[in-house]
Coordinates of C-alpha atoms in Angstrom, one line a residue:
X1 CA 12.5 10.3 19.6
X2 CA 9.9 12.9 20.4
X3 CA 7.3 13.7 17.7
X4 CA 6.8 17.2 16.5
X5 CA 3.0 16.9 17.0
X6 CA 2.2 18.0 20.5
X7 CA -1.5 17.1 20.4
X8 CA -3.3 14.8 18.0
X9 CA -5.9 16.6 16.2
X10 CA -6.3 14.7 12.9
X11 CA -9.5 12.8 13.9
X12 CA -11.0 16.0 15.5
X13 CA -11.1 17.5 12.0
X14 CA -12.2 14.2 10.3
X15 CA -15.0 13.6 12.8
X16 CA -16.2 17.3 12.6
X17 CA -16.4 17.2 8.8
X18 CA -17.8 13.7 8.8
X19 CA -20.5 14.6 11.2
X20 CA -21.6 17.6 9.3
X21 CA -21.9 15.6 6.0
X22 CA -23.7 12.8 7.8
X23 CA -26.3 15.3 9.0
X24 CA -26.9 16.8 5.6
X25 CA -27.2 13.5 3.8
X26 CA -29.1 11.9 6.7
X27 CA -31.7 14.8 6.8
X28 CA -32.2 14.4 3.0
X29 CA -32.4 10.5 3.3
X30 CA -35.1 10.8 6.0
X31 CA -37.1 13.7 4.6
X32 CA -37.2 12.7 0.9
X33 CA -36.3 9.0 1.0
X34 CA -37.3 6.9 4.0
X35 CA -40.4 8.9 5.1
X36 CA -41.8 9.1 1.5
X37 CA -41.1 5.5 0.8
X38 CA -42.6 4.3 4.1
X39 CA -45.8 6.4 3.5
X40 CA -46.1 4.7 0.2
X41 CA -46.4 1.3 2.0
X42 CA -43.0 0.1 1.1
X43 CA -41.2 -0.8 4.4
X44 CA -38.6 -3.1 2.9
X45 CA -37.5 -0.4 0.5
X46 CA -37.4 2.2 3.3
X47 CA -35.1 -0.1 5.4
X48 CA -32.8 -0.6 2.3
X49 CA -32.6 3.1 2.0
X50 CA -31.7 3.4 5.7
X51 CA -29.1 0.7 5.3
X52 CA -27.7 2.5 2.2
X53 CA -27.3 5.6 4.2
X54 CA -26.3 4.2 7.6
X55 CA -23.6 1.8 6.2
X56 CA -22.5 2.7 2.8
X57 CA -23.1 6.5 2.6
X58 CA -21.5 7.1 5.9
X59 CA -18.6 4.9 5.2
X60 CA -17.9 6.6 1.9
X61 CA -18.2 10.0 3.4
X62 CA -15.7 8.9 6.1
X63 CA -13.2 7.7 3.6
X64 CA -13.7 10.9 1.5
X65 CA -13.1 13.1 4.5
X66 CA -10.1 11.1 5.5
X67 CA -8.5 11.1 2.0
X68 CA -8.9 14.9 1.8
X69 CA -7.8 15.6 5.5
X70 CA -4.6 13.6 5.3
X71 CA -3.0 15.8 2.5
X72 CA -4.1 18.9 4.5
X73 CA -2.6 17.7 7.6
X74 CA 0.6 16.6 5.7
X75 CA 1.0 20.2 4.4
X76 CA 1.0 21.4 8.0
X77 CA 3.4 18.8 9.5
X78 CA 5.8 17.9 6.6
X79 CA 8.4 20.7 7.1
X80 CA 8.6 20.4 11.0
X81 CA 8.8 16.6 10.7
X82 CA 11.5 16.8 8.1
X83 CA 13.4 19.4 10.1
X84 CA 13.1 17.0 13.2
X85 CA 14.4 14.1 11.2
X86 CA 17.3 16.1 9.8
X87 CA 18.4 16.9 13.3
X88 CA 18.5 13.1 14.2
X89 CA 20.4 12.3 10.9
X90 CA 23.0 15.1 11.6
X91 CA 24.2 13.3 14.8
X92 CA 27.0 10.8 14.6
X93 CA 26.7 7.2 15.6
X94 CA 28.7 6.3 18.6
X95 CA 32.1 4.9 18.0
X96 CA 31.6 2.1 20.6
X97 CA 28.2 1.0 19.1
X98 CA 28.6 -1.3 16.1
X99 CA 25.5 -3.5 15.7
X100 CA 25.3 -6.2 13.1
X101 CA 22.8 -5.5 10.4
X102 CA 21.6 -8.1 7.9
X103 CA 20.0 -7.3 4.6
X104 CA 17.4 -10.0 4.0
X105 CA 16.8 -10.2 0.2
X106 CA 13.5 -12.2 -0.3
X107 CA 13.0 -13.7 -3.8
X108 CA 10.6 -16.1 -5.4
X109 CA 11.4 -16.4 -9.2
X110 CA 12.1 -12.8 -9.4
X111 CA 15.7 -12.2 -8.6
X112 CA 17.2 -9.0 -9.9
X113 CA 21.1 -8.9 -9.6
X114 CA 21.7 -5.2 -10.0
X115 CA 19.0 -4.3 -7.3
X116 CA 20.7 -6.5 -4.6
X117 CA 24.2 -5.4 -5.8
X118 CA 23.1 -1.7 -5.2
X119 CA 21.6 -2.4 -1.8
X120 CA 24.9 -4.0 -0.6
X121 CA 26.8 -0.8 -1.3
X122 CA 26.3 0.6 2.2
X123 CA 28.4 3.3 3.9
X124 CA 27.9 1.4 7.2
X125 CA 30.5 -1.4 7.3
X126 CA 28.9 -4.0 9.6
X127 CA 26.3 -5.3 7.1
X128 CA 25.8 -8.7 6.0
X129 CA 23.7 -9.9 3.1
X130 CA 21.4 -13.0 3.1
X131 CA 19.4 -14.1 0.0
X132 CA 16.2 -15.8 1.2
X133 CA 15.2 -17.9 -1.8
X134 CA 12.2 -20.0 -2.4
X135 CA 12.4 -20.0 -6.2
X136 CA 11.2 -22.9 -8.3
X137 CA 12.4 -21.6 -11.7
X138 CA 15.8 -22.9 -12.6
X139 CA 16.8 -19.7 -14.5
X140 CA 16.5 -17.6 -11.3
X141 CA 18.2 -20.3 -9.1
X142 CA 21.1 -20.1 -11.6
X143 CA 21.2 -16.4 -11.5
X144 CA 21.5 -16.6 -7.7
X145 CA 24.2 -19.2 -7.9
X146 CA 26.2 -17.0 -10.2
X147 CA 25.6 -13.9 -8.1
X148 CA 26.9 -15.8 -4.9
X149 CA 29.9 -17.0 -6.9
X150 CA 31.2 -13.4 -7.5
X151 CA 29.9 -12.2 -4.1
X152 CA 31.3 -15.0 -1.8
X153 CA 30.3 -13.0 1.4
X154 CA 26.6 -13.3 0.5
X155 CA 24.8 -16.0 2.3
X156 CA 22.2 -18.1 0.2
X157 CA 19.4 -19.8 2.2
X158 CA 17.0 -22.0 0.2
X159 CA 13.5 -22.5 1.6
X160 CA 12.7 -25.4 -0.7
X161 CA 9.2 -26.3 0.5
X162 CA 8.2 -22.7 -0.1
X163 CA 5.6 -22.9 2.8
X164 CA 3.7 -19.8 3.8
X165 CA 5.2 -17.6 1.1
X166 CA 7.2 -14.6 2.2
X167 CA 6.4 -15.0 5.9
X168 CA 7.6 -18.6 5.8
X169 CA 10.7 -17.6 3.8
X170 CA 11.7 -15.0 6.5
X171 CA 10.9 -17.3 9.4
X172 CA 12.8 -20.2 7.9
X173 CA 16.0 -18.1 8.4
X174 CA 15.1 -15.8 11.4
X175 CA 13.8 -18.6 13.6
X176 CA 16.5 -21.1 12.7
X177 CA 20.1 -20.7 11.6
X178 CA 19.8 -16.9 11.5
X179 CA 18.5 -16.6 15.1
X180 CA 20.7 -14.4 17.3
X181 CA 23.2 -13.7 14.4
X182 CA 22.2 -10.0 14.0
X183 CA 21.0 -6.9 16.0
X184 CA 18.8 -5.5 13.2
X185 CA 17.6 -6.6 9.8
X186 CA 16.2 -5.0 6.7
X187 CA 13.7 -6.6 4.5
X188 CA 14.2 -6.2 0.8
X189 CA 11.8 -7.1 -2.0
X190 CA 13.5 -8.4 -5.2
X191 CA 13.1 -4.9 -6.9
X192 CA 14.3 -2.7 -3.9
X193 CA 17.1 -0.2 -4.2
X194 CA 18.4 1.5 -1.1
X195 CA 20.5 4.7 -0.6
X196 CA 24.1 4.0 0.1
X197 CA 23.6 5.5 3.6
X198 CA 20.3 3.8 4.3
X199 CA 21.5 1.5 7.0
X200 CA 23.6 4.2 8.6
X201 CA 20.6 6.6 8.7
X202 CA 18.2 3.9 10.1
X203 CA 20.6 3.1 12.9
X204 CA 20.5 6.7 14.0
X205 CA 16.8 6.6 14.4
X206 CA 17.0 3.4 16.5
X207 CA 19.9 4.7 18.6
X208 CA 18.4 8.1 19.3
X209 CA 14.8 6.9 19.3
X210 CA 12.5 5.9 22.1
X211 CA 11.5 2.2 22.1
X212 CA 11.6 2.0 18.4
X213 CA 11.0 -1.5 17.1
X214 CA 10.2 -1.0 13.4
X215 CA 11.3 1.8 11.1
X216 CA 9.6 2.0 7.7
X217 CA 11.5 4.2 5.1
X218 CA 10.0 6.4 2.2
X219 CA 9.8 5.1 -1.2
X220 CA 9.6 6.5 -4.7
X221 CA 8.7 4.6 -7.9
X222 CA 11.6 5.9 -10.0
X223 CA 12.6 2.9 -12.2
X224 CA 9.7 3.0 -14.5
X225 CA 10.4 2.1 -18.1
X226 CA 7.1 2.2 -20.0
X227 CA 4.1 4.7 -20.3
X228 CA 1.9 2.7 -17.9
X229 CA 4.5 2.8 -15.1
X230 CA 5.3 6.5 -15.8
X231 CA 1.7 7.6 -15.6
X232 CA 0.3 5.6 -12.5
X233 CA 3.4 5.7 -10.4
X234 CA 2.2 9.2 -9.4
X235 CA -0.3 7.4 -7.1
X236 CA 2.4 5.5 -5.1
X237 CA 4.6 8.6 -5.0
X238 CA 1.9 10.6 -3.4
X239 CA 0.6 7.8 -1.1
X240 CA 3.9 7.0 0.6
X241 CA 4.9 10.3 2.0
X242 CA 1.4 11.7 2.7
X243 CA -0.4 8.8 4.4
X244 CA 2.7 7.4 6.3
X245 CA 4.1 10.8 7.4
X246 CA 0.7 11.7 9.0
X247 CA 0.2 8.3 10.6
X248 CA 3.8 8.5 12.0
X249 CA 3.4 11.9 13.4
X250 CA 0.1 11.2 15.1
X251 CA 0.7 7.7 16.4
X252 CA 1.6 8.4 20.0
X253 CA 4.3 6.3 22.0
X254 CA 4.3 2.9 23.8
X255 CA 6.8 1.3 26.1
X256 CA 7.7 -2.4 25.5
X257 CA 8.0 -3.2 29.3
X258 CA 7.0 -6.5 31.0
X259 CA 3.5 -5.2 30.9
X260 CA 3.5 -2.9 27.8
X261 CA 2.1 0.6 28.6
X262 CA 1.0 3.7 26.8
X263 CA 3.3 6.7 27.2
X264 CA 1.4 9.1 24.9
X265 CA -2.0 8.3 23.4
X266 CA -2.2 8.6 19.6
X267 CA -4.7 9.2 16.8
X268 CA -3.2 6.9 14.1
X269 CA -1.4 3.7 13.7
X270 CA 1.8 3.5 11.7
X271 CA 2.8 0.1 10.2
X272 CA 5.6 -1.4 8.3
X273 CA 4.9 -2.0 4.6
X274 CA 6.9 -5.1 4.0
X275 CA 10.0 -3.8 2.4
X276 CA 12.6 -1.1 2.9
X277 CA 12.0 -1.5 6.6
X278 CA 14.4 -2.1 9.4
X279 CA 13.4 -4.3 12.5
X280 CA 15.3 -4.6 15.8
X281 CA 16.1 -8.1 17.1
X282 CA 14.5 -7.3 20.4
X283 CA 11.3 -6.3 18.7
X284 CA 11.2 -9.5 16.6
X285 CA 12.1 -11.7 19.4
X286 CA 9.2 -10.4 21.5
X287 CA 6.6 -11.8 19.0
X288 CA 8.8 -14.7 17.8
X289 CA 7.9 -15.0 14.1
X290 CA 6.2 -13.4 11.2
X291 CA 2.6 -14.6 11.1
X292 CA 2.0 -16.9 8.3
X293 CA -0.4 -14.6 6.6
X294 CA -0.4 -13.0 3.1
X295 CA -0.2 -9.5 4.7
X296 CA 2.8 -10.5 6.8
X297 CA 3.8 -6.8 7.1
X298 CA 0.5 -5.6 8.7
X299 CA 0.4 -8.7 10.9
X300 CA 3.9 -8.4 12.2
X301 CA 3.4 -4.7 12.8
X302 CA 0.3 -5.4 14.9
X303 CA 2.2 -8.1 16.9
X304 CA 4.9 -5.5 17.6
X305 CA 2.3 -2.9 18.7
X306 CA 0.7 -5.3 21.0
X307 CA 4.1 -5.9 22.7
X308 CA 4.5 -2.2 23.1
X309 CA 7.0 -1.3 20.4
X310 CA 6.8 1.9 18.4
X311 CA 6.7 1.9 14.6
X312 CA 7.9 5.1 12.8
X313 CA 8.1 6.3 9.2
X314 CA 11.2 8.1 8.0
X315 CA 10.4 10.7 5.3
X316 CA 14.2 11.5 4.8
X317 CA 15.3 7.9 4.2
X318 CA 14.5 6.6 0.7
X319 CA 14.2 3.4 -1.1
X320 CA 13.4 3.0 -4.9
X321 CA 11.2 0.5 -6.3
X322 CA 9.3 -0.3 -9.5
X323 CA 5.6 0.5 -10.0
X324 CA 3.7 -2.7 -11.2
X325 CA 5.0 -3.1 -14.8
X326 CA 1.6 -3.4 -16.5
X327 CA -2.2 -3.7 -15.9
X328 CA -2.0 -7.4 -15.1
X329 CA 0.7 -6.8 -12.5
X330 CA -1.3 -4.0 -10.9
X331 CA -4.3 -6.2 -10.7
X332 CA -2.3 -9.1 -9.2
X333 CA -1.0 -6.8 -6.5
X334 CA -4.5 -5.3 -5.8
X335 CA -6.1 -8.7 -5.6
X336 CA -3.5 -9.8 -3.1
X337 CA -4.1 -6.6 -1.0
X338 CA -7.9 -7.1 -1.1
X339 CA -7.9 -10.8 0.1
X340 CA -5.0 -10.1 2.5
X341 CA -6.9 -7.4 4.2
X342 CA -9.9 -9.6 4.8
X343 CA -7.5 -12.3 6.2
X344 CA -6.0 -9.7 8.5
X345 CA -9.3 -8.4 9.6
X346 CA -10.5 -11.9 10.5
X347 CA -7.3 -12.7 12.5
X348 CA -6.7 -9.4 14.3
X349 CA -9.8 -7.4 14.7
X350 CA -10.8 -8.9 18.1
X351 CA -7.3 -8.7 19.6
X352 CA -7.0 -5.1 18.4
X353 CA -10.2 -4.0 19.7
X354 CA -9.7 -5.5 23.1
X355 CA -6.2 -4.0 23.6
X356 CA -5.8 -1.0 25.9
X357 CA -2.6 0.0 24.1
X358 CA -4.5 1.7 21.2
X359 CA -7.0 4.5 21.5
X360 CA -10.4 4.1 19.8
X361 CA -9.2 6.6 17.2
X362 CA -6.2 4.4 16.4
X363 CA -8.4 1.3 16.1
X364 CA -10.7 3.1 13.7
X365 CA -7.6 4.3 11.7
X366 CA -6.3 0.8 11.4
X367 CA -9.7 -0.5 10.5
X368 CA -10.2 2.1 7.8
X369 CA -6.7 1.3 6.4
X370 CA -7.6 -2.4 6.2
X371 CA -10.9 -1.7 4.5
X372 CA -9.4 0.8 1.9
X373 CA -9.2 -1.7 -1.1
X374 CA -12.4 -3.8 -0.4
X375 CA -14.3 -0.5 -0.3
X376 CA -14.6 -0.8 -4.1
X377 CA -16.9 -3.8 -3.6
X378 CA -19.0 -1.8 -1.2
X379 CA -19.2 1.0 -3.7
X380 CA -20.5 -1.4 -6.3
X381 CA -23.3 -2.7 -3.9
X382 CA -24.3 1.0 -3.3
X383 CA -24.4 1.9 -6.9
X384 CA -26.5 -1.2 -7.6
X385 CA -29.1 -0.1 -4.9
X386 CA -29.3 3.4 -6.2
X387 CA -29.3 2.5 -10.0
X388 CA -31.3 -0.8 -10.0
X389 CA -33.0 -1.7 -6.7
X390 CA -34.5 1.7 -5.8
X391 CA -35.6 2.5 -9.4
X392 CA -37.1 -1.0 -9.7
X393 CA -39.5 0.2 -7.0
X394 CA -40.2 3.6 -8.4
X395 CA -38.0 5.4 -5.8
X396 CA -37.5 9.0 -7.3
X397 CA -34.4 9.2 -9.4
X398 CA -33.5 12.7 -7.8
X399 CA -33.1 11.0 -4.5
X400 CA -31.0 8.2 -6.0
X401 CA -28.8 10.8 -7.7
X402 CA -28.0 12.6 -4.5
X403 CA -27.2 9.4 -2.7
X404 CA -24.7 8.5 -5.5
X405 CA -22.6 11.7 -4.6
X406 CA -20.9 10.0 -1.6
X407 CA -19.9 7.0 -3.7
X408 CA -18.4 9.2 -6.5
X409 CA -16.8 11.5 -3.9
X410 CA -15.0 8.5 -2.3
X411 CA -14.1 7.2 -5.8
X412 CA -12.4 10.3 -6.8
X413 CA -10.9 11.5 -3.5
X414 CA -7.6 9.7 -3.7
X415 CA -6.8 10.5 -7.4
X416 CA -7.9 14.2 -6.8
X417 CA -5.3 14.6 -4.0
X418 CA -2.7 12.8 -6.1
X419 CA -3.3 15.3 -9.0
X420 CA -3.1 18.3 -6.6
X421 CA 0.3 17.2 -5.4
X422 CA 1.6 16.6 -8.9
X423 CA 0.3 19.9 -10.0
X424 CA 2.2 21.6 -7.1
X425 CA 5.4 19.7 -8.2
X426 CA 5.2 21.2 -11.6
X427 CA 3.1 18.8 -13.7
X428 CA 1.3 20.8 -16.4
X429 CA -2.5 21.3 -15.9
X430 CA -3.5 19.2 -18.9
X431 CA -1.3 16.4 -17.9
X432 CA -2.9 16.4 -14.5
X433 CA -6.3 16.2 -16.2
X434 CA -5.0 13.3 -18.4
X435 CA -3.8 11.5 -15.1
X436 CA -7.2 12.1 -13.5
X437 CA -9.1 10.7 -16.5
X438 CA -6.9 7.6 -17.0
X439 CA -7.0 6.9 -13.3
X440 CA -10.8 7.1 -13.4
X441 CA -10.8 4.5 -16.3
X442 CA -8.2 2.1 -14.8
X443 CA -9.3 2.1 -11.1
X444 CA -13.0 2.1 -12.3
X445 CA -12.4 -1.3 -13.9
X446 CA -11.4 -2.7 -10.6
X447 CA -15.1 -3.2 -9.5
X448 CA -15.0 -6.7 -10.9
X449 CA -11.8 -7.7 -9.2
X450 CA -12.8 -6.3 -5.8
X451 CA -16.2 -7.8 -5.8
X452 CA -14.8 -11.2 -6.8
X453 CA -12.1 -11.0 -4.0
X454 CA -14.7 -9.9 -1.5
X455 CA -17.2 -12.8 -2.3
X456 CA -14.3 -15.4 -2.3
X457 CA -13.2 -14.0 1.2
X458 CA -16.7 -14.1 2.5
X459 CA -17.1 -17.6 1.3
X460 CA -13.9 -18.5 3.3
X461 CA -11.6 -19.1 0.4
X462 CA -8.1 -18.6 1.8
X463 CA -6.1 -15.5 0.7
X464 CA -3.1 -16.4 -1.6
X465 CA 0.2 -14.8 -1.9
X466 CA 0.8 -14.0 -5.5
X467 CA 4.1 -12.6 -6.6
X468 CA 3.6 -9.3 -8.7
X469 CA 5.0 -10.0 -12.3
X470 CA 8.2 -8.2 -13.0
X471 CA 8.5 -8.6 -16.8
X472 CA 6.5 -7.2 -19.6
X473 CA 5.8 -8.4 -23.1
X474 CA 4.1 -6.4 -25.9
X475 CA 0.3 -7.0 -25.8
X476 CA -2.1 -6.9 -28.8
X477 CA -5.6 -5.2 -28.6
X478 CA -7.1 -8.7 -28.7
X479 CA -4.9 -10.0 -25.9
X480 CA -5.7 -6.9 -23.7
X481 CA -9.4 -7.3 -24.3
X482 CA -9.4 -11.1 -23.5
X483 CA -7.3 -10.5 -20.4
X484 CA -10.0 -8.2 -19.0
X485 CA -13.0 -10.1 -20.4
X486 CA -14.3 -10.7 -16.8
X487 CA -14.3 -7.0 -15.9
X488 CA -15.9 -6.1 -19.4
X489 CA -18.6 -8.6 -19.1
X490 CA -19.4 -7.7 -15.5
X491 CA -19.6 -4.1 -16.3
X492 CA -21.7 -4.6 -19.4
X493 CA -24.2 -6.7 -17.7
X494 CA -24.5 -4.1 -14.9
X495 CA -25.0 -1.3 -17.5
X496 CA -27.7 -3.1 -19.6
X497 CA -29.5 -4.0 -16.4
X498 CA -29.4 -0.5 -15.1
X499 CA -30.6 1.0 -18.4
X500 CA -33.6 -1.4 -18.6
X501 CA -34.6 -0.8 -15.1
X502 CA -33.8 2.9 -14.3
X503 CA -33.9 4.2 -18.0
X504 CA -31.3 6.8 -17.0
X505 CA -27.9 6.2 -18.6
X506 CA -26.1 9.2 -16.9
X507 CA -26.2 7.3 -13.6
X508 CA -23.9 4.7 -15.1
X509 CA -20.8 6.8 -15.3
X510 CA -19.2 4.7 -12.6
X511 CA -19.7 1.4 -14.6
X512 CA -18.3 2.7 -17.9
X513 CA -14.7 2.4 -16.9
X514 CA -15.1 -1.3 -16.5
X515 CA -15.6 -1.6 -20.2
X516 CA -12.7 0.7 -21.0
X517 CA -10.0 -0.3 -18.5
X518 CA -8.5 -2.8 -20.9
X519 CA -7.2 0.1 -23.0
X520 CA -4.9 0.9 -20.1
X521 CA -3.1 -2.4 -20.6
X522 CA -1.8 -1.1 -23.9
X523 CA 0.1 1.8 -22.3
X524 CA 2.7 -0.8 -21.2
X525 CA 3.7 -1.2 -24.9
X526 CA 4.8 2.4 -25.3
X527 CA 8.4 3.5 -24.3
X528 CA 9.9 6.9 -24.5
X529 CA 13.6 7.3 -25.6
X530 CA 14.5 7.8 -21.9
X531 CA 12.5 4.6 -20.9
X532 CA 14.4 2.6 -23.6
X533 CA 17.7 4.0 -22.3
X534 CA 16.9 3.4 -18.8
X535 CA 16.0 -0.2 -19.6
X536 CA 19.2 -0.8 -21.5
X537 CA 21.2 0.6 -18.5
X538 CA 19.6 -1.7 -16.1
X539 CA 20.2 -4.6 -18.3
X540 CA 23.9 -3.7 -18.4
X541 CA 23.9 -3.4 -14.6
X542 CA 22.5 -6.9 -14.3
X543 CA 25.4 -8.1 -16.3
X544 CA 28.0 -6.3 -14.2
X545 CA 26.4 -7.4 -10.9
X546 CA 26.6 -11.1 -12.1
X547 CA 30.1 -11.0 -13.6
X548 CA 32.0 -7.8 -12.7
X549 CA 31.0 -6.6 -9.3
X550 CA 34.1 -4.5 -9.0
X551 CA 32.4 -1.9 -11.2
X552 CA 30.7 0.4 -8.6
X553 CA 27.2 1.1 -9.8
X554 CA 25.5 4.1 -8.7
X555 CA 22.0 4.1 -10.1
X556 CA 20.4 5.7 -7.1
X557 CA 20.4 9.4 -7.2

């Protein structure tokens, strides 16, 4: 499968814009910061100013430029890429090619009957379903038992010890009784929904593709049933097509020969994101097992790349998933991502930087993807320097204010691009403004979470695979406040310290959201009429999936 992009230009634009901003801020830092501070006989403070610019400012500028460049590039490539994909999907599968595809549904105390039942309704007829279960809650074990009773063709595999979380659950089957029983497999999370022709479409990519080992498909968060999910699902619905489409179009091509080689150098690295992804048996057999890591998707993608397999993203093949159901669920997921990224970095950075299969630009792209979540902790450190440490030594507040701009630019860059896409899709202007404000409040309250995860990671505390909660109960003001007491206390201490030292409260705008983020928890209490109707429909679908599977359920539109 030949990509539409003839020449990788993404990082040419990123580096150009980044270099210009670095020069401007660097000139200001040296002229009005480092030189002045050094002349005042404060070498330590001058070094800290240099570190703030050389490490934090440049990093934030890079992420900001990257976050703005990806959507611009997406606008350029989305139509040609979609046209190219539709040509592949228009081709028929050969009548003499009939590979076995297994749907591997992974569950740990979060089995959702209607979701699996819907995924099983595929137009391609050589599909087998396997439930990979390491549940400990008897309620969910009973649900699975009932599901298998009315779906006798479904294979149920228990991973009772529950070693190594999702990776161990997959390996327990793929490396033992499931070995050599399939040609391709699809990984499903518990809340996954697939298009009826999902498998058929994916197989066309593999058949007409070029050394394709992993195919990640597009996703939307379309099964939201409260105001929290309705509002913040916009971030995921923008991230999936924008980030992954660009990475897929610019990732070059490899050949998984005896000695893997580069066919076409790339600018970016595309990776599988853990669910709604199809993997070929040849690709999986080449690296043998899913690494026993929390970020098993990123790790297995890197193992595939190092064996010379290509990874692509399909914009025209969709899955449907739930956005985290409330603030607690989103924080659990973000905490997992943060600690998992550090674990991935420690395990793979040396191997990736030594390999000749990836260009320097691809290595940088993968590194920036890995550090995306922990960047919040680095933002906090930079803000502390500018609002506490520098004012403590009488560094001019004007300089500090300028040096805060890269932090704020990085902080807002993702939500701004999300808002632009929603506005283009028809969201009213004031609704976009409301989304931007609430996103600022919610994600600004993540400083405590990311700082905590970063400190624990640096102390060597192992990353832990936490299942994102799938159920929601009404929460009171008091409960919401107490659930976020760590973030509130952390932010208040920071604010009071800053005011006492710098005597300038406007500089604290980035810390205020930490005191208000708990209010976003209350949004999960609110349901529109359509939300309630949707919730009732899905409840009925669960009943049919467990007791009357002959009813064909067509939730996916």
